[in-house]
Coordinates of C-alpha atoms in Angstrom, one line a residue:
Chain A
X1 CA 208.7 15.3 64.5
X2 CA 208.0 14.7 60.8
X3 CA 204.8 14.2 58.9
X4 CA 203.5 11.2 57.2
X5 CA 201.0 10.7 54.4
X6 CA 197.7 9.2 55.4
X7 CA 197.6 5.5 54.5
X8 CA 194.3 4.6 52.9
X9 CA 193.5 0.9 52.4
X10 CA 190.7 0.2 49.9
X11 CA 191.7 -3.0 48.3
X12 CA 189.9 -6.0 49.8
X13 CA 193.0 -8.1 50.1
X14 CA 195.0 -5.3 51.6
X15 CA 192.1 -4.6 54.0
X16 CA 191.8 -8.3 55.1
X17 CA 195.6 -8.6 55.7
X18 CA 195.7 -5.4 57.7
X19 CA 192.7 -6.3 59.8
X20 CA 194.4 -9.7 60.6
X21 CA 197.5 -7.8 61.7
X22 CA 195.2 -5.7 63.9
X23 CA 193.7 -8.8 65.4
X24 CA 190.2 -8.6 63.9
X25 CA 188.4 -9.2 60.6
X26 CA 185.8 -7.8 58.3
X27 CA 182.9 -10.0 59.3
X28 CA 183.2 -9.1 63.0
X29 CA 183.4 -5.4 62.3
X30 CA 180.5 -5.5 59.9
X31 CA 178.4 -7.3 62.5
X32 CA 179.2 -4.5 64.9
X33 CA 178.0 -2.1 62.2
X34 CA 174.8 -4.0 61.6
X35 CA 173.9 -4.0 65.3
X36 CA 174.6 -0.3 65.7
X37 CA 172.5 0.6 62.6
X38 CA 169.7 -1.8 63.7
X39 CA 169.5 -0.1 67.1
X40 CA 169.6 3.4 65.6
X41 CA 166.6 2.4 63.6
X42 CA 164.6 1.8 66.7
X43 CA 164.5 5.5 67.4
X44 CA 161.0 7.0 66.8
X45 CA 159.7 10.5 66.7
X46 CA 158.7 10.1 70.4
X47 CA 162.3 9.5 71.3
X48 CA 164.8 12.4 71.9
X49 CA 166.2 13.9 68.8
X50 CA 169.6 12.3 69.3
X51 CA 168.2 8.9 70.2
X52 CA 169.3 7.2 67.0
X53 CA 172.9 8.2 67.5
X54 CA 172.8 7.3 71.2
X55 CA 171.4 3.9 70.5
X56 CA 173.9 3.3 67.8
X57 CA 176.8 4.3 70.1
X58 CA 175.7 2.4 73.1
X59 CA 175.0 -0.8 71.2
X60 CA 177.9 -0.3 68.8
X61 CA 180.3 -0.3 71.8
X62 CA 178.4 -3.3 73.2
X63 CA 178.7 -5.2 69.9
X64 CA 182.4 -4.2 69.5
X65 CA 183.1 -5.8 72.9
X66 CA 180.8 -8.7 72.3
X67 CA 182.7 -9.6 69.1
X68 CA 186.1 -9.2 70.5
X69 CA 186.5 -9.3 74.3
X70 CA 188.0 -12.6 75.4
X71 CA 189.0 -13.5 71.8
X72 CA 192.5 -13.2 70.3
X73 CA 193.8 -11.2 73.3
X74 CA 191.2 -8.4 73.4
X75 CA 190.0 -7.0 76.6
X76 CA 187.5 -4.3 77.7
X77 CA 189.0 -0.9 78.1
X78 CA 187.7 2.5 79.4
X79 CA 191.0 4.4 79.9
X80 CA 190.4 8.2 80.2
X81 CA 186.7 7.4 80.3
X82 CA 186.8 6.4 76.7
X83 CA 184.9 3.2 76.1
X84 CA 186.4 0.6 73.9
X85 CA 188.6 -2.5 73.6
X86 CA 192.4 -3.0 73.9
X87 CA 194.7 -5.7 72.6
X88 CA 197.9 -5.4 74.8
X89 CA 199.9 -7.8 72.7
X90 CA 199.3 -5.8 69.5
X91 CA 199.3 -2.5 71.3
X92 CA 196.0 -1.6 69.6
X93 CA 192.9 0.1 71.0
X94 CA 189.6 0.2 69.1
X95 CA 186.8 2.6 69.9
X96 CA 183.4 3.2 68.3
X97 CA 182.2 6.4 66.6
X98 CA 179.2 7.5 64.6
X99 CA 180.5 9.7 61.8
X100 CA 178.9 12.0 59.2
X101 CA 180.4 10.2 56.2
X102 CA 182.7 7.2 55.9
X103 CA 184.8 5.8 53.1
X104 CA 184.8 8.9 51.0
X105 CA 188.0 10.2 49.3
X106 CA 186.7 13.8 49.3
X107 CA 185.8 14.0 52.9
X108 CA 187.5 12.8 56.0
X109 CA 185.0 11.3 58.5
X110 CA 184.0 13.6 61.3
X111 CA 182.4 12.5 64.5
X112 CA 178.7 13.2 64.9
X113 CA 179.3 14.3 68.5
X114 CA 182.3 16.2 69.8
X115 CA 185.2 14.2 71.1
X116 CA 186.4 14.9 74.6
X117 CA 189.8 15.5 76.0
X118 CA 190.1 11.8 76.9
X119 CA 189.7 10.8 73.3
X120 CA 192.4 13.4 72.4
X121 CA 194.7 11.9 74.9
X122 CA 194.3 8.2 73.8
X123 CA 194.7 9.2 70.2
X124 CA 198.0 10.2 68.6
X125 CA 199.4 13.8 69.2
X126 CA 197.4 16.8 69.1
X127 CA 200.0 19.5 68.7
X128 CA 199.7 20.0 65.0
X129 CA 197.4 21.9 62.8
X130 CA 194.9 21.0 60.2
X131 CA 196.5 18.7 57.7
X132 CA 194.1 16.8 55.5
X133 CA 196.6 14.8 53.6
X134 CA 199.5 14.6 55.9
X135 CA 199.5 14.0 59.6
X136 CA 202.0 14.0 62.4
X137 CA 203.9 10.8 62.9
X138 CA 202.3 9.1 65.9
X139 CA 204.1 8.9 69.1
X140 CA 205.2 5.6 70.4
X141 CA 202.5 3.9 72.3
X142 CA 199.1 2.4 71.8
X143 CA 197.6 2.9 68.3
X144 CA 194.0 4.0 68.7
X145 CA 191.6 3.1 65.9
X146 CA 187.9 4.1 65.6
X147 CA 185.3 1.9 64.0
X148 CA 183.6 4.7 62.2
X149 CA 180.1 4.2 60.8
X150 CA 177.8 6.6 58.9
X151 CA 174.1 6.5 58.6
X152 CA 174.2 4.6 55.3
X153 CA 176.2 1.8 56.7
X154 CA 179.6 2.9 55.2
X155 CA 182.2 1.9 57.7
X156 CA 186.0 2.3 58.1
X157 CA 188.5 1.4 60.8
X158 CA 190.5 4.5 61.0
X159 CA 193.4 5.8 63.2
X160 CA 192.6 9.5 63.6
X161 CA 194.3 12.4 65.3
X162 CA 191.8 14.0 67.6
X163 CA 192.1 17.8 68.2
X164 CA 189.6 20.5 68.8
X165 CA 187.0 17.9 69.7
X166 CA 187.0 16.3 66.3
X167 CA 189.0 14.1 64.0
X168 CA 191.6 16.5 62.6
X169 CA 193.6 14.2 60.4
X170 CA 194.2 10.5 59.8
X171 CA 197.2 8.2 60.1
X172 CA 195.5 5.3 58.6
X173 CA 192.1 4.6 57.1
X174 CA 190.9 1.0 56.4
X175 CA 187.8 0.9 54.3
X176 CA 185.4 -1.8 55.4
X177 CA 182.2 -1.1 53.5
X178 CA 180.9 1.6 51.2
X179 CA 177.4 1.1 52.7
X180 CA 174.7 -1.4 52.7
X181 CA 173.9 -1.0 49.1
X182 CA 177.5 -2.0 48.2
X183 CA 177.4 -5.1 50.4
X184 CA 175.2 -6.9 47.9
X185 CA 172.3 -6.5 50.2
X186 CA 170.1 -3.7 49.0
X187 CA 169.2 -1.2 51.7
X188 CA 165.6 -1.5 50.4
X189 CA 163.6 -4.6 51.1
X190 CA 162.6 -6.7 48.2
X191 CA 159.3 -8.2 49.2
X192 CA 157.2 -8.2 46.1
X193 CA 154.6 -10.9 46.1
X194 CA 154.2 -11.4 42.4
X195 CA 155.9 -14.9 42.6
X196 CA 153.8 -16.3 45.4
X197 CA 152.4 -19.7 44.7
X198 CA 148.6 -19.6 45.0
X199 CA 147.3 -21.4 42.0
X200 CA 146.3 -24.8 43.5
X201 CA 143.4 -26.8 42.2
X202 CA 143.0 -30.2 43.9
X203 CA 141.1 -32.5 41.6
X204 CA 137.9 -33.9 43.0
X205 CA 135.7 -36.2 40.9
X206 CA 132.2 -37.6 41.7
X207 CA 132.1 -41.4 41.5
X208 CA 129.2 -42.8 39.5
Chain B
X1 CA 124.3 -54.6 68.6
X2 CA 125.4 -52.0 71.1
X3 CA 129.1 -51.0 70.6
X4 CA 130.9 -50.1 73.8
X5 CA 133.7 -48.4 71.9
X6 CA 131.2 -46.0 70.4
X7 CA 130.0 -45.0 73.8
X8 CA 133.6 -44.3 74.9
X9 CA 134.2 -42.3 71.8
X10 CA 131.1 -40.1 72.3
X11 CA 131.9 -39.6 75.9
X12 CA 135.4 -38.5 75.2
X13 CA 134.2 -36.2 72.4
X14 CA 132.0 -34.6 75.0
X15 CA 134.8 -34.5 77.4
X16 CA 132.8 -36.1 80.1
X17 CA 134.1 -38.5 82.8
X18 CA 132.1 -41.7 83.5
X19 CA 130.7 -40.1 86.6
X20 CA 129.6 -36.9 84.8
X21 CA 127.9 -39.0 82.1
X22 CA 126.2 -41.2 84.6
X23 CA 124.8 -38.1 86.3
X24 CA 123.6 -36.6 83.1
X25 CA 122.1 -39.8 81.8
X26 CA 120.6 -40.6 85.2
X27 CA 122.4 -44.0 85.3
X28 CA 124.7 -45.5 87.9
X29 CA 128.4 -44.8 87.4
X30 CA 129.0 -48.5 87.5
X31 CA 126.6 -49.0 84.6
X32 CA 128.6 -46.7 82.4
X33 CA 131.8 -48.4 83.4
X34 CA 130.3 -51.9 82.6
X35 CA 128.8 -50.7 79.3
X36 CA 132.1 -49.2 78.2
X37 CA 134.0 -52.4 79.2
X38 CA 131.3 -54.4 77.2
X39 CA 130.6 -56.7 80.2
X40 CA 126.9 -56.2 79.8
X41 CA 124.3 -55.1 77.3
X42 CA 122.3 -51.9 78.0
X43 CA 118.9 -52.3 79.3
X44 CA 115.8 -51.0 77.5
X45 CA 115.8 -47.2 77.3
X46 CA 119.3 -46.7 78.6
X47 CA 120.8 -46.2 75.2
X48 CA 118.2 -43.4 74.6
X49 CA 119.2 -41.8 77.9
X50 CA 122.9 -42.0 76.9
X51 CA 122.1 -40.6 73.5
X52 CA 120.2 -37.7 75.0
X53 CA 122.9 -37.1 77.6
X54 CA 125.6 -37.0 74.9
X55 CA 123.5 -35.4 72.2
X56 CA 124.5 -38.2 69.8
X57 CA 122.0 -40.1 67.6
X58 CA 121.1 -43.5 69.1
X59 CA 122.2 -45.2 65.9
X60 CA 125.7 -44.1 66.5
X61 CA 126.1 -46.6 69.4
X62 CA 125.2 -49.5 67.0
X63 CA 127.8 -48.7 64.4
X64 CA 130.9 -50.9 63.9
X65 CA 134.0 -50.2 65.8
X66 CA 135.5 -46.7 65.2
X67 CA 138.9 -46.4 63.6
X68 CA 141.3 -47.2 66.4
X69 CA 143.9 -44.5 66.2
X70 CA 147.1 -45.7 67.8
X71 CA 147.9 -42.7 70.0
X72 CA 151.6 -43.3 69.6
X73 CA 151.3 -42.9 65.8
X74 CA 149.6 -39.5 66.2
X75 CA 151.8 -36.4 66.2
X76 CA 150.5 -33.7 68.5
X77 CA 151.5 -30.1 68.5
X78 CA 151.5 -28.5 72.0
X79 CA 151.3 -31.9 73.7
X80 CA 152.7 -30.6 76.9
X81 CA 149.8 -28.1 77.3
X82 CA 147.2 -30.7 76.7
X83 CA 145.2 -32.5 79.4
X84 CA 144.3 -36.2 79.0
X85 CA 140.7 -35.1 78.4
X86 CA 141.7 -32.9 75.6
X87 CA 144.0 -35.5 74.2
X88 CA 141.2 -38.1 74.2
X89 CA 138.8 -35.6 72.6
X90 CA 141.2 -34.9 69.8
X91 CA 141.9 -38.6 69.1
X92 CA 138.2 -39.2 69.1
X93 CA 137.7 -36.3 66.6
X94 CA 140.3 -38.1 64.5
X95 CA 138.1 -41.2 64.5
X96 CA 135.1 -39.2 63.4
X97 CA 137.2 -37.6 60.8
X98 CA 138.1 -41.0 59.4
X99 CA 134.5 -42.0 59.4
X100 CA 133.6 -38.8 57.4
X101 CA 136.4 -39.4 54.9
X102 CA 135.2 -43.0 54.5
X103 CA 131.8 -41.6 53.5
X104 CA 133.4 -39.2 51.1
X105 CA 135.7 -41.9 49.6
X106 CA 132.6 -43.9 48.6
X107 CA 131.3 -40.9 46.6
X108 CA 134.3 -38.9 45.5
X109 CA 137.7 -39.5 44.1
X110 CA 140.2 -37.3 45.9
X111 CA 143.9 -36.5 45.2
X112 CA 146.2 -39.3 46.3
X113 CA 149.1 -38.6 48.5
X114 CA 152.2 -37.4 46.7
X115 CA 154.7 -37.2 49.6
X116 CA 158.2 -38.3 50.0
X117 CA 159.3 -40.6 52.8
X118 CA 162.1 -38.5 54.3
X119 CA 162.4 -40.5 57.5
X120 CA 166.1 -41.2 56.7
X121 CA 166.8 -37.4 56.6
X122 CA 168.2 -36.0 59.8
X123 CA 168.4 -32.4 58.6
X124 CA 165.0 -30.8 58.6
X125 CA 166.2 -28.1 56.2
X126 CA 167.3 -30.7 53.7
X127 CA 164.0 -32.5 54.1
X128 CA 162.1 -29.3 53.4
X129 CA 164.2 -28.6 50.4
X130 CA 163.8 -32.1 49.0
X131 CA 160.0 -31.9 49.3
X132 CA 159.9 -28.4 47.7
X133 CA 161.9 -29.9 44.8
X134 CA 159.7 -32.9 44.6
X135 CA 156.7 -30.6 44.3
X136 CA 158.5 -28.2 42.0
X137 CA 158.0 -25.2 44.3
X138 CA 161.5 -23.9 44.0
X139 CA 162.2 -21.1 46.5
X140 CA 158.9 -19.3 46.0
X141 CA 156.6 -18.5 48.9
X142 CA 153.5 -20.5 49.4
X143 CA 150.3 -18.5 49.2
X144 CA 148.0 -21.3 50.4
X145 CA 149.4 -24.1 52.5
X146 CA 146.1 -25.9 52.9
X147 CA 145.5 -25.7 49.1
X148 CA 149.0 -27.0 48.4
X149 CA 148.6 -29.9 50.8
X150 CA 145.1 -30.8 49.6
X151 CA 146.4 -30.8 46.0
X152 CA 149.2 -33.2 47.1
X153 CA 146.7 -35.6 48.6
X154 CA 146.8 -34.7 52.3
X155 CA 143.4 -34.8 53.9
X156 CA 142.7 -31.9 56.2
X157 CA 140.0 -31.4 58.8
X158 CA 139.5 -28.9 61.5
X159 CA 139.4 -29.2 65.3
X160 CA 136.5 -28.0 67.4
X161 CA 136.5 -25.5 70.1
X162 CA 136.4 -28.2 72.7
X163 CA 140.0 -29.1 71.9
X164 CA 141.2 -25.6 71.9
X165 CA 144.5 -26.5 73.6
X166 CA 145.5 -28.8 70.8
X167 CA 147.1 -26.9 68.0
X168 CA 147.1 -29.6 65.4
X169 CA 147.8 -33.3 64.9
X170 CA 148.5 -35.6 62.1
X171 CA 148.8 -39.3 61.3
X172 CA 149.0 -41.8 58.5
X173 CA 146.2 -44.3 58.1
X174 CA 145.9 -46.9 55.3
X175 CA 148.5 -45.0 53.3
X176 CA 146.5 -41.8 53.6
X177 CA 147.9 -38.7 55.4
X178 CA 145.6 -36.7 57.7
X179 CA 146.1 -33.3 59.4
X180 CA 143.7 -31.9 61.9
X181 CA 144.0 -28.1 62.4
X182 CA 142.9 -25.8 65.1
X183 CA 142.0 -22.6 63.4
X184 CA 141.3 -20.6 66.6
X185 CA 144.8 -19.3 66.5
X186 CA 146.0 -16.6 64.2
X187 CA 146.1 -17.5 60.5
X188 CA 149.9 -17.3 60.6
X189 CA 150.1 -19.8 63.5
X190 CA 147.8 -22.1 61.6
X191 CA 149.9 -21.9 58.5
X192 CA 153.0 -22.8 60.6
X193 CA 151.1 -25.6 62.3
X194 CA 150.1 -27.0 58.9
X195 CA 153.8 -27.0 57.8
X196 CA 154.8 -28.5 61.2
X197 CA 152.4 -31.4 60.7
X198 CA 153.6 -31.8 57.1
X199 CA 157.1 -32.2 58.6
X200 CA 155.8 -35.0 60.9
X201 CA 154.1 -36.7 58.0
X202 CA 157.3 -36.9 55.8
X203 CA 160.0 -37.1 58.5
X204 CA 158.4 -39.2 61.2
X205 CA 156.1 -41.6 59.4
X206 CA 157.8 -44.6 60.8
X207 CA 158.8 -43.1 64.2
X208 CA 157.5 -45.2 67.1
X209 CA 156.8 -42.7 69.8
X210 CA 155.4 -39.4 68.7
X211 CA 155.4 -36.4 70.9
X212 CA 159.2 -36.7 71.5
X213 CA 160.7 -33.2 71.9
X214 CA 163.3 -34.0 69.3
X215 CA 160.6 -34.7 66.8
X216 CA 158.8 -31.6 67.7
X217 CA 161.9 -29.5 67.2
X218 CA 162.6 -31.2 63.9
X219 CA 159.0 -30.5 62.7
X220 CA 159.3 -26.9 63.7
X221 CA 162.6 -26.6 61.9
X222 CA 161.1 -28.3 58.8
X223 CA 158.2 -25.9 58.9
X224 CA 160.4 -22.8 59.1
X225 CA 162.6 -23.9 56.2
X226 CA 159.6 -25.1 54.2
X227 CA 157.8 -21.8 54.6
X228 CA 160.9 -19.5 54.5
X229 CA 163.6 -21.1 52.3
X230 CA 167.1 -19.9 53.0
X231 CA 168.1 -18.5 49.7
X232 CA 164.9 -16.6 49.1
X233 CA 165.1 -15.1 52.6
X234 CA 168.7 -14.2 52.5
X235 CA 168.5 -12.6 49.1
X236 CA 165.6 -10.4 50.0
X237 CA 166.0 -9.4 53.6
X238 CA 168.2 -6.3 53.9
X239 CA 170.6 -5.2 56.5
X240 CA 170.2 -3.7 59.0
X241 CA 167.4 -6.1 59.7
X242 CA 165.2 -4.0 61.9
X243 CA 161.7 -4.7 63.3
X244 CA 160.2 -2.8 60.4
X245 CA 162.0 -5.2 58.0
X246 CA 160.8 -8.2 59.9
X247 CA 157.2 -6.9 59.7
X248 CA 157.5 -6.5 55.9
X249 CA 159.2 -9.8 55.5
X250 CA 156.6 -11.8 57.4
X251 CA 153.9 -10.7 54.9
X252 CA 155.8 -12.3 52.0
X253 CA 156.3 -15.7 53.8
X254 CA 152.9 -15.5 55.6
X255 CA 154.4 -16.4 59.0
X256 CA 154.2 -14.7 62.4
X257 CA 156.6 -11.9 63.1
X258 CA 158.2 -14.0 65.9
X259 CA 158.7 -17.0 63.5
X260 CA 160.2 -14.6 60.9
X261 CA 162.6 -13.2 63.4
X262 CA 163.6 -16.7 64.6
X263 CA 164.2 -17.9 61.1
X264 CA 166.4 -14.8 60.4
X265 CA 168.4 -15.8 63.5
X266 CA 168.7 -19.4 62.3
X267 CA 169.9 -18.2 58.9
X268 CA 172.4 -15.9 60.6
X269 CA 170.9 -12.7 59.1
X270 CA 170.5 -11.3 62.7
X271 CA 172.7 -12.0 65.6
X272 CA 171.5 -13.5 68.9
X273 CA 171.7 -10.1 70.3
X274 CA 169.7 -8.5 67.5
X275 CA 167.1 -11.3 67.7
X276 CA 166.6 -10.6 71.4
X277 CA 166.2 -6.9 70.7
X278 CA 163.7 -7.6 67.9
X279 CA 161.7 -9.9 70.1
X280 CA 161.5 -7.3 72.8
X281 CA 160.3 -4.7 70.3
X282 CA 157.8 -7.1 68.8
X283 CA 156.5 -7.9 72.2
X284 CA 156.0 -4.2 72.8
X285 CA 154.0 -3.9 69.7
X286 CA 151.7 -6.8 70.6
X287 CA 153.2 -9.5 68.4
X288 CA 153.8 -11.9 71.2
X289 CA 150.1 -12.4 71.9
X290 CA 148.7 -11.8 68.4
X291 CA 149.4 -10.8 64.9
X292 CA 148.3 -7.2 64.1
X293 CA 147.8 -6.7 60.4
X294 CA 147.9 -10.4 59.8
X295 CA 147.2 -12.4 56.6
X296 CA 143.8 -13.8 55.6
X297 CA 142.9 -17.2 57.0
X298 CA 143.4 -20.1 54.7
X299 CA 140.4 -22.3 53.8
X300 CA 140.0 -25.7 52.2
X301 CA 139.8 -26.0 48.4
X302 CA 138.4 -29.5 48.5
X303 CA 135.5 -29.2 50.9
X304 CA 133.7 -26.4 49.0
X305 CA 133.9 -28.5 45.8
X306 CA 132.5 -31.6 47.6
X307 CA 129.8 -29.7 49.5
X308 CA 128.8 -27.9 46.3
X309 CA 128.3 -31.1 44.4
X310 CA 126.3 -32.6 47.3
X311 CA 124.3 -29.5 47.6
X312 CA 123.4 -29.8 43.9
X313 CA 122.2 -33.3 44.6
X314 CA 120.1 -31.9 47.5
X315 CA 122.4 -33.4 50.1
X316 CA 123.0 -31.1 53.0
X317 CA 125.4 -31.3 55.9
X318 CA 122.5 -32.5 58.1
X319 CA 122.0 -35.3 55.6
X320 CA 125.7 -36.3 55.8
X321 CA 125.6 -36.2 59.6
X322 CA 122.4 -38.3 59.5
X323 CA 124.0 -40.8 57.1
X324 CA 127.0 -41.1 59.4
X325 CA 124.9 -41.3 62.5
X326 CA 126.9 -38.4 64.1
X327 CA 125.6 -35.2 65.5
X328 CA 125.5 -32.3 63.1
X329 CA 127.6 -30.2 65.5
X330 CA 130.4 -32.8 65.2
X331 CA 130.3 -32.6 61.5
X332 CA 130.3 -28.8 61.6
X333 CA 133.3 -29.0 63.9
X334 CA 135.3 -31.0 61.4
X335 CA 134.6 -28.7 58.6
X336 CA 133.8 -25.3 60.0
X337 CA 137.1 -23.5 60.0
X338 CA 138.0 -25.0 56.6
X339 CA 134.9 -23.6 55.0
X340 CA 134.1 -21.0 57.7
X341 CA 131.1 -19.7 55.8
X342 CA 127.4 -20.8 55.8
X343 CA 126.6 -23.9 53.9
X344 CA 124.7 -22.2 51.0
X345 CA 127.4 -19.7 50.5
X346 CA 130.1 -22.3 50.6
X347 CA 128.3 -24.3 48.0
X348 CA 127.9 -21.2 45.7
X349 CA 131.7 -20.6 46.1
X350 CA 132.7 -24.2 45.4
X351 CA 134.9 -24.3 42.4
X352 CA 133.3 -25.6 39.2
X353 CA 136.0 -27.9 38.3
X354 CA 134.5 -31.0 39.8
X355 CA 134.2 -33.8 37.3
X356 CA 132.4 -37.0 37.0
X357 CA 134.4 -40.2 37.1
X358 CA 133.8 -42.7 34.3

């Protein structure tokens, strides 16, 4: 088996076209991201330490299915106890994962919790060593992608190789968003009140 | 001459049945019924008994016919929760309010209505935008809805505690627009009610039957878009739109947290799913039944000016009530939540911009 170079798609047109080939689109995937991040933010100091990640994962999977199942040939899938969606016609599976950092050239995204053996099996081969730039050619079969989301809202749809309970290398990375700041929606609210209209003065005159 | 309609009005204001009034006034129930139908004149002393029982001045019952508000022309908020008694009491308050404004009109020149007739507009968001443009408000948030509406010639009065189930109502009368507000609710709810009634005034002026659910939904939608304009909201509310974001956002647009969340759903900033989740969390934090850390209650800008001028002329609220032949408590009810401070204080605070007409 040979090795291939990781394909990284950053260009918006390239991304949109590839997502269409994969039976999805940017809006849907970013809605999934929004819901996951929204739910993560409901964690308070009284919750368990890992509550944010748990909420994001649970609701990220929910949203992924809500956006896709029953549309364009997608169905719910939990093969090997790995929760996600499958498109049989396209031979594509999509799973959800919180990652440490997404859409970064210097670092490949790593899952924030260890991947189990089921994830290894549903992803492409695991017989090869650490190869940050080149990765084994995938076996024939279903292509498994992860919607990977980091805490800043950066997101990518990536086909990784899972080994040693983590993402070892990547066959294809499709960059969806560099984070909330880059979506034209600042992560910080903008609720200054200096433009509020308060200066009203109804004119009342005494009649003689 | 004794006016049967005045008796009905006073009885409805006091939310009494004919039977209850008869018992209070120590008169036969049939007598009350006959008096109200105008089939016979009251006997000596019975008007005094009725006045005592209703706590209305005797002179009230000899005034000309009260303004007859066509109930179909009045837009009520929360109509479904209202009993007939509450409905009648509110309509009667409307009549007294018209009487009060008639008295004021003789003495003061007030802003004239500057509203658009948007009855042709089927999209409440477009109607809200058109009115904002007409008033030159742009997309900016409104810091005082009552002040804005008064400046644009809408006449506003408050509703008393005995119509607590009625949120608000509005109507046109002789080309003047009136809104009655119940300020027992949170300030945010009252602000929304004010905008809702504004929606009725501009969108449903010629509508035959008010209280229709479609009209109510349109007025709600108008209010939401008038208070929280799409472009301003979408350009300021960040993603992810968490409960914390909603709670910050509501301060800017001065609406309830629930109304803010609903508008964010309407504008597509949060999904149906997120909206549900936000509502659950808001409920946990007490925002379903109240508005913790709410905004300050709005007050009238016109009434303090009028009352201040009258005070300087040594005319008190009691004098106004006496002139109108209505009980002082009824006058206070019409004004109290709009001034919400004692008379002397209100007069001291009245703006000094009142001028004399040539």
